[in-house]
Coordinates of C-alpha atoms in Angstrom, one line a residue:
Chain A
D243 CA 0.0 0.0 0.0
A244 CA 1.3 3.4 -0.9
K245 CA 1.9 5.5 2.2
T246 CA 1.7 9.2 2.4
T247 CA 3.6 11.6 4.6
Q248 CA 2.3 15.0 5.6
P249 CA 3.3 17.7 8.1
N250 CA 1.2 17.4 11.2
S251 CA 0.2 21.0 11.2
M252 CA 0.5 24.3 9.2
E253 CA -0.7 27.9 9.7
S254 CA -1.7 30.4 7.2
N255 CA -3.0 34.0 7.3
E256 CA -6.4 34.6 6.1
E257 CA -6.7 35.5 2.3
E258 CA -3.2 34.3 1.6
P259 CA -2.3 31.2 -0.5
V260 CA -1.6 27.9 1.3
H261 CA 0.6 25.2 0.0
L262 CA 0.0 21.8 1.7
P263 CA 2.7 19.2 0.8
C264 CA 2.4 15.5 0.6
N265 CA 5.1 12.8 0.0
H266 CA 4.0 9.5 -1.6
S267 CA 7.3 8.0 -2.7
T268 CA 5.9 4.4 -2.9
I269 CA 3.1 5.3 -5.2
S270 CA 2.4 3.0 -8.1
G271 CA 1.7 4.1 -11.7
T272 CA -2.0 3.6 -11.4
D273 CA -2.6 5.1 -8.0
Y274 CA -4.6 8.3 -8.0
I275 CA -3.7 11.1 -5.5
H276 CA -6.7 12.2 -3.6
W277 CA -7.2 15.1 -1.1
Y278 CA -10.0 15.2 1.4
R279 CA -10.5 17.6 4.3
Q280 CA -12.4 17.2 7.5
L281 CA -13.9 20.0 9.4
P282 CA -14.6 19.5 13.2
S283 CA -17.5 17.2 13.9
Q284 CA -18.0 16.4 10.2
G285 CA -17.3 13.6 7.8
P286 CA -14.4 14.0 5.3
E287 CA -15.1 16.2 2.3
Y288 CA -13.7 15.6 -1.2
V289 CA -11.3 18.4 -2.3
I290 CA -9.5 17.2 -5.5
H291 CA -7.8 14.3 -7.1
G292 CA -5.4 13.6 -10.0
L293 CA -3.1 11.1 -11.6
T294 CA -0.3 12.8 -13.5
S295 CA -1.3 16.3 -14.6
N296 CA -2.0 19.3 -12.4
V297 CA -5.7 19.7 -11.7
N298 CA -7.8 22.7 -10.8
N299 CA -11.3 23.0 -9.5
R300 CA -13.4 25.5 -7.7
M301 CA -12.0 24.6 -4.3
A302 CA -8.3 24.2 -5.0
S303 CA -5.4 23.2 -7.3
L304 CA -3.3 20.1 -7.2
A305 CA 0.2 20.2 -8.4
I306 CA 1.8 16.7 -9.0
A307 CA 5.5 16.3 -9.3
E308 CA 6.8 14.9 -12.5
D309 CA 8.0 11.7 -10.8
R310 CA 4.7 11.5 -8.9
K311 CA 6.5 11.0 -5.6
S312 CA 5.0 14.2 -4.1
S313 CA 2.1 16.6 -4.6
T314 CA 1.0 19.9 -3.3
L315 CA -2.6 21.1 -2.5
I316 CA -2.9 24.8 -3.2
L317 CA -5.7 26.9 -1.6
H318 CA -5.5 30.1 -3.5
R319 CA -6.9 32.4 -0.7
A320 CA -7.4 30.8 2.7
T321 CA -10.5 31.6 4.5
L322 CA -11.5 30.8 8.1
R323 CA -13.8 28.1 6.7
D324 CA -10.8 26.3 5.3
A325 CA -9.5 25.5 8.8
A326 CA -9.6 21.7 8.8
V327 CA -7.5 18.5 8.7
Y328 CA -6.4 17.9 5.1
Y329 CA -5.7 14.3 4.2
C330 CA -3.6 13.3 1.2
T331 CA -4.1 9.7 0.0
A332 CA -2.7 7.7 -2.8
L333 CA -5.5 5.5 -3.9
G334 CA -5.4 2.4 -6.1
A335 CA -7.8 -0.4 -6.7
N336 CA -7.5 -1.9 -3.3
N337 CA -5.9 0.9 -1.5
L338 CA -8.5 3.0 0.3
F339 CA -6.5 4.3 3.3
F340 CA -6.1 7.8 4.6
G341 CA -2.8 9.3 5.5
T342 CA -2.2 11.0 8.8
G343 CA -3.3 14.5 7.7
T344 CA -2.2 18.1 8.2
R345 CA -4.2 20.3 10.5
L346 CA -4.5 23.7 8.9
T347 CA -5.0 26.7 11.1
V348 CA -6.1 30.0 9.4
I349 CA -5.2 33.1 11.3
P350 CA -7.6 36.1 10.9
Chain B
D292 CA -29.0 14.6 -4.1
T293 CA -25.3 14.2 -3.2
E294 CA -25.8 13.2 0.4
V295 CA -24.9 10.2 2.4
T296 CA -27.2 10.0 5.4
Q297 CA -26.2 8.2 8.5
T298 CA -28.5 7.3 11.5
P299 CA -28.4 7.7 14.4
K300 CA -26.1 10.7 14.8
H301 CA -25.3 9.6 18.4
L302 CA -25.6 6.2 20.1
V303 CA -24.8 5.0 23.6
M304 CA -24.9 1.3 24.1
G305 CA -24.0 -1.2 26.8
M306 CA -21.5 -4.0 26.2
T307 CA -24.3 -6.5 26.1
N308 CA -26.5 -4.6 23.7
K309 CA -27.2 -5.2 20.0
K310 CA -27.6 -2.1 17.9
S311 CA -27.3 -1.2 14.2
L312 CA -25.9 1.8 12.3
K313 CA -27.6 2.7 9.1
C314 CA -26.3 4.5 6.0
E315 CA -28.2 5.5 2.9
Q316 CA -27.4 7.1 -0.4
H317 CA -29.4 7.8 -3.5
M318 CA -26.7 8.7 -6.0
G319 CA -26.7 5.4 -7.7
H320 CA -23.2 4.6 -6.3
R321 CA -22.2 1.0 -6.4
A322 CA -19.4 1.0 -3.8
M323 CA -20.0 1.7 -0.1
Y324 CA -17.6 1.8 2.8
W325 CA -17.5 1.7 6.6
Y326 CA -14.7 3.6 8.4
K327 CA -13.9 4.0 12.1
Q328 CA -12.3 7.1 13.4
K329 CA -10.8 7.6 16.8
A330 CA -10.2 11.1 18.2
K331 CA -7.4 13.0 16.4
K332 CA -6.7 10.1 14.1
P333 CA -7.4 9.5 10.4
P334 CA -10.4 7.3 9.4
E335 CA -9.5 3.6 9.3
L336 CA -11.1 1.4 6.7
M337 CA -13.3 -1.4 8.0
F338 CA -15.4 -2.8 5.1
V339 CA -15.9 -2.2 1.4
Y340 CA -19.0 -3.3 -0.5
S341 CA -18.9 -3.3 -4.2
Y342 CA -22.1 -4.0 -6.2
E343 CA -23.7 -5.2 -2.9
K344 CA -21.0 -7.8 -2.2
L345 CA -18.4 -7.6 0.5
S346 CA -15.1 -7.1 -1.2
I347 CA -12.8 -5.9 1.6
N348 CA -12.9 -6.8 5.3
E349 CA -9.9 -5.2 7.1
S350 CA -9.7 -8.0 9.7
V351 CA -12.5 -6.4 11.7
P352 CA -13.6 -8.3 14.8
S353 CA -16.8 -10.3 14.3
R354 CA -18.7 -8.2 16.8
F355 CA -19.0 -5.8 13.9
S356 CA -21.2 -7.3 11.1
P357 CA -21.9 -5.4 7.9
E358 CA -24.9 -5.9 5.7
C359 CA -25.8 -4.4 2.3
P360 CA -29.6 -5.1 1.8
N361 CA -29.6 -3.2 -1.5
S362 CA -27.5 -0.8 -3.5
S363 CA -28.7 2.2 -1.5
L364 CA -28.4 0.9 2.0
L365 CA -25.5 -0.2 4.2
N366 CA -25.9 -1.4 7.8
L367 CA -23.4 -2.1 10.5
H368 CA -24.7 -4.5 13.2
L369 CA -23.0 -4.2 16.6
H370 CA -23.0 -6.8 19.3
A371 CA -21.0 -7.3 22.5
L372 CA -18.8 -4.2 21.9
Q373 CA -16.0 -3.1 24.1
P374 CA -15.4 0.4 25.5
E375 CA -12.5 0.8 23.1
D376 CA -14.9 0.5 20.2
S377 CA -16.2 4.0 21.1
A378 CA -15.5 6.1 18.0
L379 CA -17.0 8.0 15.1
Y380 CA -18.3 5.5 12.5
L381 CA -18.3 7.0 9.0
C382 CA -20.1 5.7 5.9
A383 CA -19.0 6.6 2.4
S384 CA -20.0 5.8 -1.1
S385 CA -18.5 6.2 -4.6
Q386 CA -19.6 5.6 -8.2
D387 CA -17.3 2.7 -8.4
S388 CA -14.4 1.3 -6.4
W389 CA -12.7 4.3 -4.9
G390 CA -9.4 5.1 -6.6
R391 CA -10.7 4.5 -10.1
N392 CA -10.8 8.3 -10.8
T393 CA -13.9 8.8 -8.7
E394 CA -14.5 10.8 -5.6
A395 CA -16.1 9.5 -2.4
F396 CA -19.0 11.1 -0.5
F397 CA -19.0 10.7 3.3
G398 CA -21.8 10.9 5.8
Q399 CA -21.6 13.0 9.0
G400 CA -21.0 9.8 11.0
T401 CA -22.4 8.2 14.0
R402 CA -20.8 9.0 17.3
L403 CA -20.8 5.7 19.3
T404 CA -20.1 5.4 23.0
V405 CA -19.9 2.0 24.6
V406 CA -20.4 1.9 28.3

């Protein structure tokens, strides 16, 4: 199973960009990189996913390294509502496990 | 409708009780999942159902018994639990097996306390 490594916590000022890193050096060629976030007392919420190319959606951008051993979730302008635990996961056909997550604190 | 609905939201049960957790989705998803989450830890996969058949059981003790009566419903039957089983139990669903270029939708969870 591909393991992911993330910093335990990060801080960001409100309305500034946030770059959340993730290492997944054991990822296989068919594993998708998924990001989910979990707000307090809620279930995880899908953020974004990708395989090889960088991806953008209304919530965030995902930058994937060329060798696919790392990726970065980019929140373009952090808001207080973005304070959550962000999970990076490399998912394959039978690999459905969450990483340890990064707790993001947004400072007003 | 992009919701996964879990009931009840909170449950307190004794170690000799039998109870069930319920999960429902109406998105036509064919894969459904049970996760267990302890405080300040990531969710841990318990079971995966794919097309109403159990496809993954992560060596979960038999006091947890999953059931998928139809493609929209997923149950988790609980019997003779221990206090250390107290946790947030999360249900999720996805179009197909998660990881095949598809996102998963999670319910809000059932907060279980075993006394």
